[in-house]
Coordinates of C-alpha atoms and ligand atoms in Angstrom, one line a residue:
M1100 CA -4.5 17.4 -3.7
N1101 CA -6.8 20.0 -5.1
R1102 CA -5.8 23.5 -5.9
V1103 CA -6.7 26.1 -3.0
G1104 CA -9.1 28.4 -4.2
F1105 CA -8.8 32.6 -3.8
F1106 CA -11.4 32.3 -1.0
Q1107 CA -9.9 29.8 1.0
S1108 CA -6.2 31.2 0.5
I1109 CA -4.2 32.5 3.3
R1110 CA -3.7 35.6 1.0
L1111 CA -7.4 36.6 1.6
K1112 CA -7.3 36.0 5.2
I1113 CA -4.3 38.6 5.5
I1114 CA -6.0 41.1 3.5
I1115 CA -9.4 40.9 5.3
V1116 CA -7.3 40.9 8.8
L1117 CA -5.5 44.2 7.4
I1118 CA -8.7 46.1 6.6
L1119 CA -10.2 45.2 9.7
F1120 CA -7.2 46.6 11.5
L1121 CA -7.3 49.4 9.3
L1122 CA -10.9 50.2 9.9
L1123 CA -10.5 49.5 13.8
A1124 CA -7.6 52.0 13.9
I1125 CA -9.6 54.7 11.7
Q1126 CA -12.8 54.1 13.6
V1127 CA -11.2 54.8 17.1
V1128 CA -8.9 57.8 15.8
G1129 CA -11.8 59.4 14.1
A1130 CA -14.3 59.0 16.9
Y1131 CA -11.9 60.4 19.3
F1132 CA -11.0 63.5 17.0
V1133 CA -14.8 64.2 16.1
N1134 CA -15.6 64.0 19.3
K1135 CA -13.1 66.6 20.8
L1136 CA -13.4 68.8 17.9
E1137 CA -17.3 68.9 18.5
D1138 CA -16.6 69.8 22.3
N1139 CA -14.1 72.5 21.4
L1140 CA -16.4 74.1 18.8
N1141 CA -19.0 74.1 20.8
K1142 CA -17.5 75.8 23.5
N1143 CA -16.1 78.4 21.6
F1144 CA -19.2 79.1 20.2
E1145 CA -21.0 79.5 23.5
S1146 CA -18.4 81.7 25.2
N1147 CA -18.1 83.9 22.2
F1148 CA -22.3 84.0 22.4
E1149 CA -22.4 84.3 25.9
E1150 CA -19.9 87.4 25.8
R1151 CA -22.2 88.9 23.1
V1152 CA -25.3 88.5 25.1
Q1153 CA -23.5 90.0 28.1
I1154 CA -22.4 93.2 26.3
L1155 CA -25.7 93.8 24.9
V1156 CA -27.8 93.3 28.2
T1157 CA -25.6 95.5 30.1
N1158 CA -25.8 98.1 27.3
L1159 CA -29.5 97.9 27.0
E1160 CA -30.1 97.9 30.7
E1161 CA -28.5 101.0 30.8
V1162 CA -30.7 102.4 28.2
L1163 CA -33.9 101.1 29.6
T1164 CA -33.2 102.2 33.0
K1165 CA -32.4 105.7 31.9
D1166 CA -34.8 108.4 33.1
R1167 CA -36.2 110.3 30.5
T1168 CA -37.8 113.0 32.0
G1169 CA -37.4 116.6 30.6
D1170 CA -35.2 115.0 27.7
E1171 CA -37.7 115.3 25.3
D1172 CA -35.1 116.3 22.5
G1173 CA -32.9 113.9 23.4
P1174 CA -32.6 110.3 21.2
T1175 CA -35.7 108.3 22.0
L1176 CA -35.3 104.8 23.6
Q1177 CA -36.0 103.0 20.4
D1178 CA -33.3 105.2 18.8
E1179 CA -30.9 104.2 21.4
V1180 CA -31.6 100.5 21.4
K1181 CA -30.8 100.6 17.7
D1182 CA -28.0 102.2 18.2
I1183 CA -26.7 99.6 20.7
I1184 CA -28.0 96.8 18.6
N1185 CA -26.3 98.5 15.4
R1186 CA -22.8 98.6 17.8
Y1187 CA -22.8 95.4 19.6
S1188 CA -24.8 93.1 17.7
A1189 CA -22.5 90.5 16.4
D1190 CA -22.5 88.2 12.9
I1191 CA -23.3 85.2 14.5
F1192 CA -26.9 86.4 15.6
T1193 CA -29.3 85.7 12.8
D1194 CA -32.0 87.4 14.5
L1195 CA -32.7 89.7 17.7
Q1196 CA -35.3 91.5 19.3
V1197 CA -35.4 93.8 22.4
V1198 CA -39.1 93.7 24.2
D1199 CA -40.0 96.0 27.0
T1200 CA -41.9 95.2 30.1
Q1201 CA -45.1 95.7 27.8
L1202 CA -44.1 93.0 25.5
R1203 CA -43.8 95.4 23.0
V1204 CA -40.4 95.5 20.7
I1205 CA -38.5 98.2 21.0
G1206 CA -35.7 97.0 18.7
A1207 CA -34.6 94.3 16.4
D1208 CA -32.3 93.3 14.0
G1209 CA -33.4 90.2 11.5
R1210 CA -35.5 89.3 8.7
L1211 CA -39.2 90.9 10.3
E1212 CA -39.5 94.5 10.8
R1213 CA -41.8 94.3 13.9
I1214 CA -40.7 97.4 16.0
G1215 CA -43.6 99.0 18.2
K1216 CA -45.5 95.4 17.7
R1217 CA -46.3 93.5 20.7
V1218 CA -45.3 89.8 21.0
T1219 CA -47.6 87.5 22.2
G1220 CA -47.4 83.9 22.6
D1221 CA -43.9 83.6 23.2
S1222 CA -43.9 81.8 26.9
N1223 CA -40.1 82.1 27.1
I1224 CA -40.3 85.9 27.2
S1225 CA -43.3 86.0 29.6
V1226 CA -41.3 83.7 31.6
A1227 CA -38.1 85.7 31.7
L1228 CA -40.1 89.0 32.4
Q1229 CA -42.1 87.4 35.2
F1230 CA -39.4 85.1 36.7
D1231 CA -36.5 87.1 36.1
Q1232 CA -35.0 83.7 34.6
Q1233 CA -32.9 82.9 31.2
E1234 CA -34.5 80.5 28.5
E1235 CA -32.7 78.5 25.9
E1236 CA -34.1 76.8 23.1
L1237 CA -32.6 74.8 20.2
F1238 CA -34.9 74.6 17.0
R1239 CA -34.9 74.6 13.1
N1240 CA -34.9 77.6 11.7
Q1241 CA -38.4 77.9 9.7
Y1242 CA -36.7 79.5 6.6
N1243 CA -33.6 78.1 6.2
N1244 CA -33.7 75.1 8.3
D1245 CA -30.7 75.8 9.9
R1246 CA -30.1 74.5 13.5
T1247 CA -30.5 77.7 15.9
L1248 CA -29.7 78.4 19.3
R1249 CA -32.3 81.0 20.9
R1250 CA -31.5 82.6 23.9
T1251 CA -33.9 84.6 25.9
V1252 CA -32.3 86.7 28.8
P1253 CA -34.1 89.1 31.0
I1254 CA -32.9 92.6 31.4
V1255 CA -32.7 93.7 35.0
D1256 CA -32.4 96.8 36.9
S1257 CA -29.4 96.6 38.9
E1258 CA -30.5 98.9 41.3
T1259 CA -34.1 97.8 42.1
G1260 CA -33.9 94.5 40.6
N1261 CA -36.9 94.5 38.4
P1262 CA -36.8 93.3 35.0
V1263 CA -37.0 96.3 32.6
G1264 CA -37.1 94.4 29.2
V1265 CA -36.2 91.0 27.5
L1266 CA -33.5 90.5 24.9
Q1267 CA -34.2 87.7 22.6
V1268 CA -31.3 86.4 20.4
D1269 CA -31.2 83.6 17.8
A1270 CA -27.7 82.2 16.4
S1271 CA -27.3 79.3 13.9
I1272 CA -25.1 76.7 14.8
E1273 CA -25.4 74.9 11.9
E1274 CA -21.9 75.8 11.0
I1275 CA -20.7 73.8 13.8
Y1276 CA -22.5 70.7 12.1
T1277 CA -21.3 71.5 8.7
L1278 CA -17.6 71.6 9.8
L1279 CA -17.8 68.3 11.9
E1280 CA -19.5 66.6 8.6
N1281 CA -16.7 68.1 6.4
V1282 CA -14.4 66.4 8.9
T1283 CA -16.2 63.4 8.9
Q1284 CA -16.3 63.1 5.1
I1285 CA -12.5 63.6 5.2
F1286 CA -12.0 60.7 7.5
L1287 CA -14.4 58.4 5.1
N1288 CA -12.2 59.6 2.2
A1289 CA -8.9 58.8 4.1
T1290 CA -10.5 55.6 5.2
M1291 CA -11.4 54.6 1.4
L1292 CA -8.0 55.4 0.1
A1293 CA -6.5 53.6 2.9
I1294 CA -8.4 50.7 2.5
V1295 CA -7.4 50.9 -1.2
V1296 CA -3.7 51.1 -0.1
S1297 CA -4.1 48.3 2.5
I1298 CA -5.5 45.8 -0.3
V1299 CA -2.6 46.2 -2.2
L1300 CA -0.2 46.0 0.4
G1301 CA -2.0 43.1 2.2
F1302 CA -1.4 41.6 -1.4
L1303 CA 2.1 42.1 -1.7
V1304 CA 2.8 41.0 1.9
A1305 CA 0.4 37.6 1.7
R1306 CA 2.4 37.0 -1.6
S1307 CA 5.7 37.1 0.1
I1308 CA 4.5 34.6 2.8
T1309 CA 2.4 32.6 0.5
K1310 CA 5.0 32.2 -2.2
P1311 CA 7.2 30.2 -0.6
I1312 CA 4.4 27.9 0.8
T1313 CA 2.8 27.6 -2.2
E1314 CA 6.1 26.4 -3.7
M1315 CA 6.3 24.0 -0.9
R1316 CA 3.1 22.6 -1.0
K1317 CA 3.8 21.8 -5.1
Q1318 CA 6.8 20.0 -3.9
A1319 CA 5.2 18.2 -1.1
M1320 CA 2.7 17.1 -4.1
I1321 CA 5.8 16.3 -6.5
M1322 CA 7.4 14.1 -3.4
A1323 CA 4.1 12.3 -2.9
R1324 CA 4.3 10.7 -6.5
G1325 CA 7.7 9.7 -5.4
D1326 CA 10.0 12.2 -7.3
F1327 CA 12.6 13.5 -5.0
S1328 CA 14.7 15.2 -7.6
K1329 CA 13.8 18.8 -7.1
K1330 CA 14.3 21.2 -4.3
V1331 CA 12.3 24.3 -2.8
N1332 CA 14.1 27.8 -3.2
V1333 CA 14.9 29.6 0.2
Y1334 CA 13.6 33.2 0.3
G1335 CA 15.3 34.3 3.8
A1336 CA 16.2 33.4 7.0
D1337 CA 12.8 33.8 8.5
E1338 CA 10.7 31.1 9.9
I1339 CA 9.4 30.4 6.5
G1340 CA 13.0 30.3 5.1
Q1341 CA 13.8 27.7 7.8
L1342 CA 10.7 26.0 7.0
A1343 CA 12.2 25.5 3.4
I1344 CA 15.7 24.5 4.7
T1345 CA 14.0 22.0 6.9
F1346 CA 11.8 20.9 3.8
N1347 CA 14.8 20.4 1.6
N1348 CA 16.4 18.5 4.6
M1349 CA 13.5 16.1 4.9
N1350 CA 13.4 15.7 0.9
D1351 CA 16.8 14.5 1.1
R1352 CA 16.3 12.0 4.0
L1353 CA 13.1 10.5 2.0
K1354 CA 15.1 10.3 -0.9
L1355 CA 17.7 8.1 0.8
A1356 CA 15.0 6.2 2.9
N1357 CA 13.3 5.7 -0.4
Q1358 CA 16.3 4.5 -2.2
T1359 CA 17.0 2.2 0.7
T1360 CA 13.6 0.6 0.6
E1361 CA 13.9 0.3 -3.1
E1362 CA 17.0 -1.6 -3.0
E1363 CA 15.9 -3.7 -0.2
R1364 CA 12.6 -4.3 -2.1
R1365 CA 14.6 -5.4 -5.6
K1366 CA 16.8 -7.3 -3.2
L1367 CA 13.6 -9.2 -1.8
S1368 CA 12.2 -9.7 -5.2
S1369 CA 15.3 -11.1 -6.4
V1370 CA 15.7 -13.5 -3.6
L1371 CA 12.3 -14.4 -3.9
S1372 CA 12.1 -15.2 -7.3
N1373 CA 15.3 -17.1 -7.5
M1374 CA 14.9 -19.4 -4.4
S1375 CA 13.6 -23.0 -5.2
D1376 CA 10.9 -22.8 -2.4
G1377 CA 7.7 -21.2 -3.1
V1378 CA 6.5 -18.2 -1.0
I1379 CA 3.3 -16.6 -0.1
A1380 CA 2.4 -13.9 2.0
T1381 CA -1.4 -13.0 2.7
D1382 CA -3.0 -10.2 4.6
E1383 CA -5.1 -10.3 8.1
N1384 CA -7.7 -12.3 6.2
G1385 CA -5.7 -14.6 4.5
A1386 CA -6.2 -13.1 0.9
I1387 CA -2.8 -13.4 -1.0
T1388 CA -1.1 -10.5 -1.4
L1389 CA 2.5 -11.9 -2.9
I1390 CA 3.4 -15.2 -4.5
N1391 CA 6.7 -16.0 -6.1
G1392 CA 7.3 -17.8 -9.5
P1393 CA 8.1 -21.3 -7.9
A1394 CA 4.9 -21.0 -5.7
S1395 CA 2.8 -20.4 -8.2
N1396 CA 4.2 -23.0 -10.7
M1397 CA 3.9 -25.6 -7.9
I1398 CA 0.4 -24.9 -7.4
G1399 CA -0.4 -23.9 -11.2
I1400 CA -1.7 -20.6 -11.1
A1401 CA -0.6 -17.4 -12.4
P1402 CA 0.6 -14.8 -10.1
E1403 CA -2.0 -12.5 -11.0
E1404 CA -4.5 -14.9 -10.9
A1405 CA -3.7 -15.7 -7.3
K1406 CA -3.5 -12.1 -6.1
G1407 CA -6.6 -11.4 -3.6
Q1408 CA -7.6 -15.2 -3.4
M1409 CA -8.0 -17.0 -0.2
I1410 CA -4.9 -19.0 0.9
V1411 CA -7.0 -21.8 2.4
E1412 CA -8.8 -22.3 -1.2
V1413 CA -5.6 -22.0 -3.2
L1414 CA -3.9 -24.6 -1.2
Q1415 CA -6.6 -26.8 -0.7
M1416 CA -7.2 -26.8 2.7
E1417 CA -10.5 -25.6 3.6
D1418 CA -11.6 -28.9 5.3
K1419 CA -8.3 -28.6 7.3
V1420 CA -8.3 -24.9 8.6
I1421 CA -10.9 -22.8 9.7
D1422 CA -9.0 -19.6 10.9
V1423 CA -5.7 -18.8 9.3
K1424 CA -4.4 -17.3 12.7
E1425 CA -4.2 -20.9 13.9
L1426 CA -2.0 -22.0 11.0
E1427 CA 1.1 -21.0 12.8
E1428 CA 0.3 -23.4 15.7
T1429 CA -0.3 -26.1 12.9
G1430 CA 3.3 -25.3 11.8
S1431 CA 3.5 -27.2 8.9
L1432 CA 1.0 -29.5 6.6
T1433 CA 1.6 -31.9 4.0
I1434 CA -0.9 -30.9 0.8
D1435 CA -1.8 -33.6 -1.5
F1436 CA -2.1 -32.3 -5.2
S1437 CA -1.7 -35.5 -6.8
T1438 CA -3.7 -36.4 -10.0
D1439 CA -5.0 -39.7 -11.3
E1440 CA -1.6 -39.9 -13.3
E1441 CA 1.1 -38.2 -11.3
L1442 CA 2.0 -38.1 -7.3
F1443 CA 2.3 -34.5 -6.2
L1444 CA 3.0 -33.7 -2.7
V1445 CA 3.8 -30.0 -1.2
K1446 CA 4.9 -29.4 2.2
A1447 CA 4.0 -25.9 3.3
N1448 CA 5.5 -24.3 6.7
F1449 CA 3.3 -21.2 8.1
S1450 CA 4.4 -18.4 10.0
I1451 CA 2.4 -15.4 11.0
V1452 CA 3.3 -11.6 10.8
Q1453 CA 2.6 -9.3 14.0
D1454 CA 2.8 -5.5 14.4
E1455 CA 4.2 -3.8 17.2
E1456 CA 1.2 -4.4 19.3
E1457 CA 1.4 -8.1 18.5
T1458 CA -1.8 -8.2 16.2
F1459 CA -1.8 -10.5 13.4
T1460 CA -1.4 -8.7 10.3
G1461 CA -0.5 -11.6 7.6
L1462 CA 1.0 -14.8 7.2
I1463 CA 3.9 -16.1 5.3
T1464 CA 3.9 -19.4 4.0
V1465 CA 7.0 -21.4 2.8
I1466 CA 6.0 -24.4 0.4
S1467 CA 8.5 -26.9 -1.2
D1468 CA 7.9 -30.0 -3.5
V1469 CA 8.5 -33.0 -1.2
T1470 CA 7.1 -35.6 -3.7
E1471 CA 10.6 -37.2 -4.3
Q1472 CA 11.3 -37.4 -0.6
E1473 CA 8.0 -38.8 0.2
K1474 CA 8.4 -41.0 -3.1
V1475 CA 11.8 -42.2 -1.5
E1476 CA 10.5 -43.1 1.9
R1477 CA 7.6 -45.1 0.6
E1478 CA 9.9 -47.1 -1.6
R1479 CA 12.0 -47.6 1.5
R1480 CA 9.1 -48.4 3.6
E1481 CA 7.8 -50.8 0.7
F1482 CA 11.3 -52.2 0.1
V1483 CA 11.9 -53.2 3.9
S1484 CA 8.4 -55.0 3.6
N1485 CA 9.4 -56.6 0.4
V1486 CA 12.6 -58.1 1.7
S1487 CA 10.7 -59.4 4.7
H1488 CA 8.3 -61.1 3.0
E1489 CA 10.7 -62.5 0.3
L1490 CA 12.7 -64.0 3.1
R1491 CA 9.6 -65.1 5.4
T1492 CA 8.3 -67.6 2.6
P1493 CA 11.3 -69.8 2.2
L1494 CA 12.1 -69.8 5.8
T1495 CA 8.6 -70.8 6.7
T1496 CA 9.1 -73.4 3.9
M1497 CA 12.1 -74.9 5.2
K1498 CA 11.0 -74.7 8.9
S1499 CA 7.8 -76.8 8.2
Y1500 CA 10.2 -79.3 6.4
I1501 CA 12.8 -79.6 8.8
E1502 CA 10.2 -80.1 11.6
A1503 CA 8.6 -82.8 9.4
L1504 CA 12.3 -84.6 9.3
N1505 CA 12.7 -83.9 13.0
E1506 CA 9.5 -85.8 13.8
G1507 CA 10.9 -88.6 12.0
A1508 CA 10.6 -88.2 8.3
W1509 CA 14.4 -88.8 8.1
E1510 CA 13.8 -92.4 8.4
D1511 CA 11.6 -92.4 5.7
K1512 CA 14.1 -93.4 2.5
E1513 CA 11.8 -91.9 -0.1
L1514 CA 10.4 -88.5 1.9
A1515 CA 13.7 -87.4 3.3
P1516 CA 15.7 -86.8 0.4
H1517 CA 12.5 -85.0 -1.5
F1518 CA 12.5 -82.7 2.0
L1519 CA 16.4 -82.2 1.8
N1520 CA 15.8 -81.1 -1.7
V1521 CA 13.5 -78.8 -1.1
T1522 CA 15.3 -77.2 1.7
Q1523 CA 18.4 -76.9 -0.5
N1524 CA 16.5 -75.4 -3.3
E1525 CA 15.0 -72.8 -0.9
T1526 CA 18.4 -72.1 0.7
D1527 CA 19.6 -71.5 -2.8
R1528 CA 17.0 -69.0 -3.4
M1529 CA 18.0 -67.1 -0.2
I1530 CA 21.1 -67.2 -1.2
R1531 CA 20.4 -65.9 -4.5
L1532 CA 17.7 -63.2 -3.1
V1533 CA 20.7 -61.8 -0.6
N1534 CA 23.3 -61.8 -3.2
D1535 CA 20.8 -59.9 -5.5
L1536 CA 20.2 -57.4 -2.4
L1537 CA 23.8 -57.0 -1.9
Q1538 CA 24.5 -56.0 -5.3
L1539 CA 21.6 -53.8 -5.4
S1540 CA 22.9 -52.1 -2.0
K1541 CA 26.4 -51.4 -3.5
M1542 CA 24.9 -49.8 -6.3
D1543 CA 22.6 -47.3 -4.3
H1544 CA 25.8 -46.8 -2.0
K1545 CA 27.3 -45.2 -5.5
D1546 CA 29.6 -48.1 -5.0
K1547 CA 29.2 -48.4 -8.9
T1548 CA 32.9 -48.8 -9.6
M1549 CA 32.6 -50.4 -12.8
N1550 CA 35.5 -52.2 -14.2
K1551 CA 35.0 -50.7 -17.7
E1552 CA 37.1 -51.5 -20.7
Q1553 CA 37.4 -51.5 -24.3
T1554 CA 35.3 -54.3 -25.7
D1555 CA 33.9 -55.5 -29.3
L1556 CA 30.4 -56.0 -28.3
V1557 CA 29.9 -58.7 -31.4
P1558 CA 31.8 -61.6 -30.0
L1559 CA 30.7 -60.9 -26.5
V1560 CA 27.2 -61.5 -27.3
H1561 CA 27.8 -64.5 -29.6
H1562 CA 29.9 -65.8 -26.6
I1563 CA 26.4 -65.4 -24.2
L1564 CA 24.3 -66.9 -26.7
D1565 CA 26.4 -69.9 -27.2
R1566 CA 26.2 -70.4 -24.0
F1567 CA 22.6 -70.4 -24.3
D1568 CA 22.3 -72.3 -26.9
M1569 CA 24.0 -75.2 -25.4
N1570 CA 22.4 -75.2 -22.0
K1571 CA 18.8 -74.7 -23.5
T1572 CA 16.6 -77.6 -22.4
E1573 CA 13.1 -76.5 -24.1
L1574 CA 12.8 -76.3 -27.6
I1575 CA 13.4 -72.8 -28.3
D1576 CA 14.6 -71.3 -31.1
I1577 CA 17.1 -68.2 -30.4
E1578 CA 17.7 -66.3 -33.6
R1579 CA 20.8 -63.7 -33.7
K1580 CA 20.8 -60.5 -35.9
V1581 CA 24.1 -59.4 -35.1
P1582 CA 26.0 -57.3 -37.9
D1583 CA 29.4 -58.7 -38.9
E1584 CA 31.3 -55.8 -38.0
K1585 CA 33.5 -54.4 -35.1
I1586 CA 31.2 -52.4 -32.2
E1587 CA 33.2 -51.0 -29.9
V1588 CA 32.1 -50.1 -26.4
W1589 CA 33.4 -48.9 -23.0
I1590 CA 31.6 -51.7 -20.6
D1591 CA 32.3 -53.8 -17.7
T1592 CA 32.0 -57.1 -19.3
D1593 CA 30.8 -59.1 -16.7
K1594 CA 28.0 -56.4 -15.5
I1595 CA 26.8 -56.4 -19.4
T1596 CA 26.9 -60.0 -19.6
Q1597 CA 24.8 -60.3 -15.9
V1598 CA 22.0 -57.9 -18.0
I1599 CA 22.0 -60.1 -21.2
D1600 CA 22.0 -63.4 -19.0
N1601 CA 18.9 -62.1 -16.9
I1602 CA 17.0 -60.7 -20.1
M1603 CA 17.7 -64.0 -22.1
S1604 CA 16.7 -66.2 -19.0
N1605 CA 13.6 -64.2 -18.7
A1606 CA 12.5 -64.5 -22.2
I1607 CA 13.1 -68.5 -22.2
K1608 CA 11.3 -68.6 -19.0
Y1609 CA 7.9 -66.8 -20.1
S1610 CA 8.5 -68.5 -23.6
P1611 CA 6.2 -71.1 -24.7
E1612 CA 7.3 -74.6 -25.8
G1613 CA 8.9 -74.1 -29.5
G1614 CA 8.6 -70.4 -29.3
K1615 CA 11.5 -68.1 -30.9
I1616 CA 13.6 -65.4 -29.1
T1617 CA 15.2 -62.8 -31.7
F1618 CA 18.3 -61.1 -30.4
Q1619 CA 19.2 -58.0 -32.3
L1620 CA 21.7 -55.5 -32.4
I1621 CA 21.2 -52.6 -34.0
R1622 CA 23.8 -49.7 -34.5
E1623 CA 22.8 -46.1 -34.3
R1624 CA 24.2 -42.8 -34.8
K1625 CA 25.9 -42.2 -31.1
R1626 CA 24.9 -45.5 -29.4
I1627 CA 24.0 -49.5 -29.8
K1628 CA 20.7 -50.6 -29.5
I1629 CA 20.1 -54.3 -28.2
S1630 CA 16.4 -55.8 -28.4
I1631 CA 15.6 -59.1 -26.9
Q1632 CA 12.2 -60.5 -28.3
D1633 CA 10.3 -63.2 -27.1
Q1634 CA 7.0 -64.8 -28.2
G1635 CA 5.6 -65.5 -24.7
L1636 CA 2.6 -64.5 -22.6
G1637 CA 3.5 -60.7 -22.4
I1638 CA 2.9 -57.9 -20.1
A1639 CA -0.4 -55.8 -19.8
R1640 CA 0.4 -52.4 -20.7
E1641 CA 0.1 -50.3 -17.4
K1642 CA 2.5 -53.1 -15.9
V1643 CA 5.2 -52.8 -18.6
D1644 CA 6.9 -50.0 -16.7
K1645 CA 6.8 -51.5 -13.5
I1646 CA 8.8 -54.7 -14.1
F1647 CA 12.2 -52.6 -13.8
E1648 CA 10.9 -51.7 -9.9
R1649 CA 12.2 -53.8 -6.9
F1650 CA 10.4 -57.1 -6.4
Y1651 CA 8.0 -56.1 -9.0
R1652 CA 6.5 -59.4 -10.2
V1653 CA 3.4 -59.6 -13.0
D1654 CA 2.8 -62.9 -11.6
K1655 CA 4.3 -63.5 -8.4
A1656 CA 3.4 -67.2 -8.0
R1657 CA 4.7 -68.2 -11.3
S1658 CA 8.0 -66.2 -11.2
R1659 CA 8.7 -67.8 -7.6
E1660 CA 8.2 -71.1 -9.1
L1661 CA 10.7 -70.5 -11.5
G1662 CA 13.3 -69.2 -9.0
G1663 CA 13.0 -65.6 -9.8
T1664 CA 14.0 -63.2 -7.1
G1665 CA 12.0 -60.0 -8.7
L1666 CA 14.9 -58.1 -8.6
G1667 CA 17.1 -59.3 -11.8
L1668 CA 15.5 -56.4 -14.0
A1669 CA 16.0 -53.7 -11.4
I1670 CA 20.0 -54.8 -10.9
S1671 CA 19.8 -54.8 -15.0
K1672 CA 18.6 -51.1 -15.1
E1673 CA 21.1 -50.3 -12.1
I1674 CA 24.0 -51.4 -14.5
I1675 CA 22.7 -49.6 -17.8
E1676 CA 22.5 -46.3 -16.3
A1677 CA 25.9 -46.7 -14.7
H1678 CA 26.9 -47.2 -18.3
H1679 CA 24.9 -44.2 -19.3
G1680 CA 22.4 -46.2 -21.4
H1681 CA 18.4 -46.7 -21.2
I1682 CA 16.5 -49.8 -20.7
W1683 CA 12.7 -50.2 -21.5
A1684 CA 10.3 -52.6 -22.4
N1685 CA 7.6 -53.3 -25.2
S1686 CA 5.2 -55.6 -24.8
K1687 CA 1.5 -56.6 -25.6
E1688 CA -0.7 -59.2 -23.7
G1689 CA -0.6 -62.6 -25.2
Q1690 CA 2.1 -61.2 -28.1
G1691 CA 5.3 -61.4 -26.6
T1692 CA 7.6 -59.0 -24.9
T1693 CA 10.8 -57.2 -26.1
I1694 CA 13.3 -55.8 -23.7
Y1695 CA 15.6 -53.0 -25.3
F1696 CA 18.4 -51.2 -23.6
T1697 CA 21.4 -49.0 -25.2
L1698 CA 24.9 -48.2 -24.7
P1699 CA 26.8 -45.4 -26.0
L1700 CA 29.4 -46.3 -28.8
M1701 CA 32.8 -45.4 -28.2
N1702 CA 34.0 -42.5 -30.2
L1703 CA 37.1 -44.4 -31.8
K1704 CA 38.4 -41.0 -33.8
R1705 CA 39.0 -38.9 -30.4
G1706 CA 40.0 -42.5 -28.7
G1707 CA 38.1 -41.2 -25.7
R1708 CA 35.6 -42.8 -23.4
R1709 CA 31.9 -41.6 -23.6
Ligands
ADP2710 P1 12.3 -62.5 -12.0 O1 13.3 -62.8 -11.2 O2 10.7 -62.7 -11.1 O3 12.4 -62.6 -13.2 P2 12.8 -59.8 -13.1 O4 13.4 -58.6 -12.5 O5 13.9 -60.5 -13.8 O6 12.5 -60.8 -11.9 O7 11.5 -59.8 -13.7 C1 10.6 -59.0 -13.0 C2 9.3 -59.3 -13.7 O8 8.9 -59.0 -14.9 C3 9.0 -61.0 -13.8 O9 8.3 -61.5 -12.5 C4 7.8 -61.2 -14.8 O10 6.7 -61.3 -14.1 C5 8.3 -60.1 -15.6 N1 9.0 -60.4 -17.0 C6 10.5 -60.2 -17.1 N2 10.5 -60.5 -18.3 C7 9.5 -60.9 -19.0 C8 9.4 -61.7 -20.0 N3 10.2 -61.6 -21.3 N4 7.9 -61.9 -20.4 C9 7.0 -61.7 -19.6 N5 7.2 -61.4 -18.3 C10 8.6 -60.9 -18.1

């Protein structure tokens, strides 16, 4: 938020309003006062003027109508007029003249000496004489430029009613105006002073109002940055004080709400990062806004890199999905992230986020690794199909031979025993197969209860190998590299015998005539390693690891011919793993095969089992 400049501030507005009110008040009062004063002064002046003029007129009428015949010694008309003027003329008159009917000046008081002169060209005087009519005129005095009121009054003989002369007086009214101007000036000065005082007062008043508001504004800006630690001062119980109290309450509530939100956020973030499933949230356009650690690990993209990218691109489903809003209807999708080397399948569940108006605001996607699940499912399907296949072959063979016997071959002394022999072999094979399957099934159901006991491995190995030496028909040499010492292991003797039997028979089966089989027993730090090496046809590199899978056979026809079920090594693997050991093969096509397996050595010092 920006700072509020003085010209936009409430302070200036309050000062301006105060000054305007003041000016208005002074104007109204001043206008009324000056108007009244002017009226009053005018009235006073008029009545005074009128009164003086009347006195003069009355006295002059007397003098002018006086019969002067036979009174030559008495004062002259002019003397008498002069005497009246001297006596009754007032200060307010700036000029005064009395004119007789012949328009001759018979008395005057003023700047000019004009007694005896005739007045010509003054229309007012002639009008007054002729029509017995008072005239009034306002003009500017030519000598001092004063505003002057001139009154021309006919002097009438009250007996005859004829005019006997004219009295003309001038009076300056400049004084009234000067007085009014002075008063106005005083008002102006007072106004200026009032303005200055009101600016100061306005400033103080405005400050007292705006100070708490300014403080609140600053506090609001601090709150906007997420700091709720400070409070505003409360300066009184007025509206602004109430506002400050409410503001502080709001601060408290926001602080609480903020803490709660923060706590929830932390909880959510800890849940998101500690859960094993991946979570991806997007906005309404499908752009990623949040991605947790497991999700970014699964997809193989850094969280910072993923943010802002479109979910359909990140989850590689551009070809399946056009609009993200449709994803909820899709429910869940299995997405294949497999590479050439590795199978990797991810299941994504979608749910949409809506606001109160049920508008789509985003998408929450939960992804989980379903590779193992899928692998197990595939293996199960393969297993069922393999078992069916393995059983069907001997059954079909048996069926055809039995059919042939049925159709009369039983009478043929040569064919019948052969046919019966084949059927028996096939039955044997099926029994072996079913037995192998039963053993595997037991192991799968964790029914791996081995009858383990402390055994010295060296005599056991010699015993097994002796059996092979005795029974072998082909010209195969079995070399033993077995140390002459006690090697104590904790094993199920029958099961380990089965493993060695199986590996040894394979080695013999796949060895060429005159080949050599090397049986070696090597003691390592904490385990014993057994290797059985032959000089047979070997196994291609990419198939080596697969020989431990159920029903896997490199050469199906040959294995079957040799009576194999394809389960021997799978069972061996289960047994070795149940003994906490490992089994693996090393082979090169045409250069023989070595099968290794390890068993943990017993810790004789402690006497415990390993
Ligand atoms: P089988 O009953 O067919 O021998 P196994 O599980 O014992 O079944 O062996 C699986 C497959 O591994 C065999 O079919 C064979 O192709 C291959 N295999 C096992 N041992 C050897 C070996 N020593 N040399 C070559 N191939 C072998």
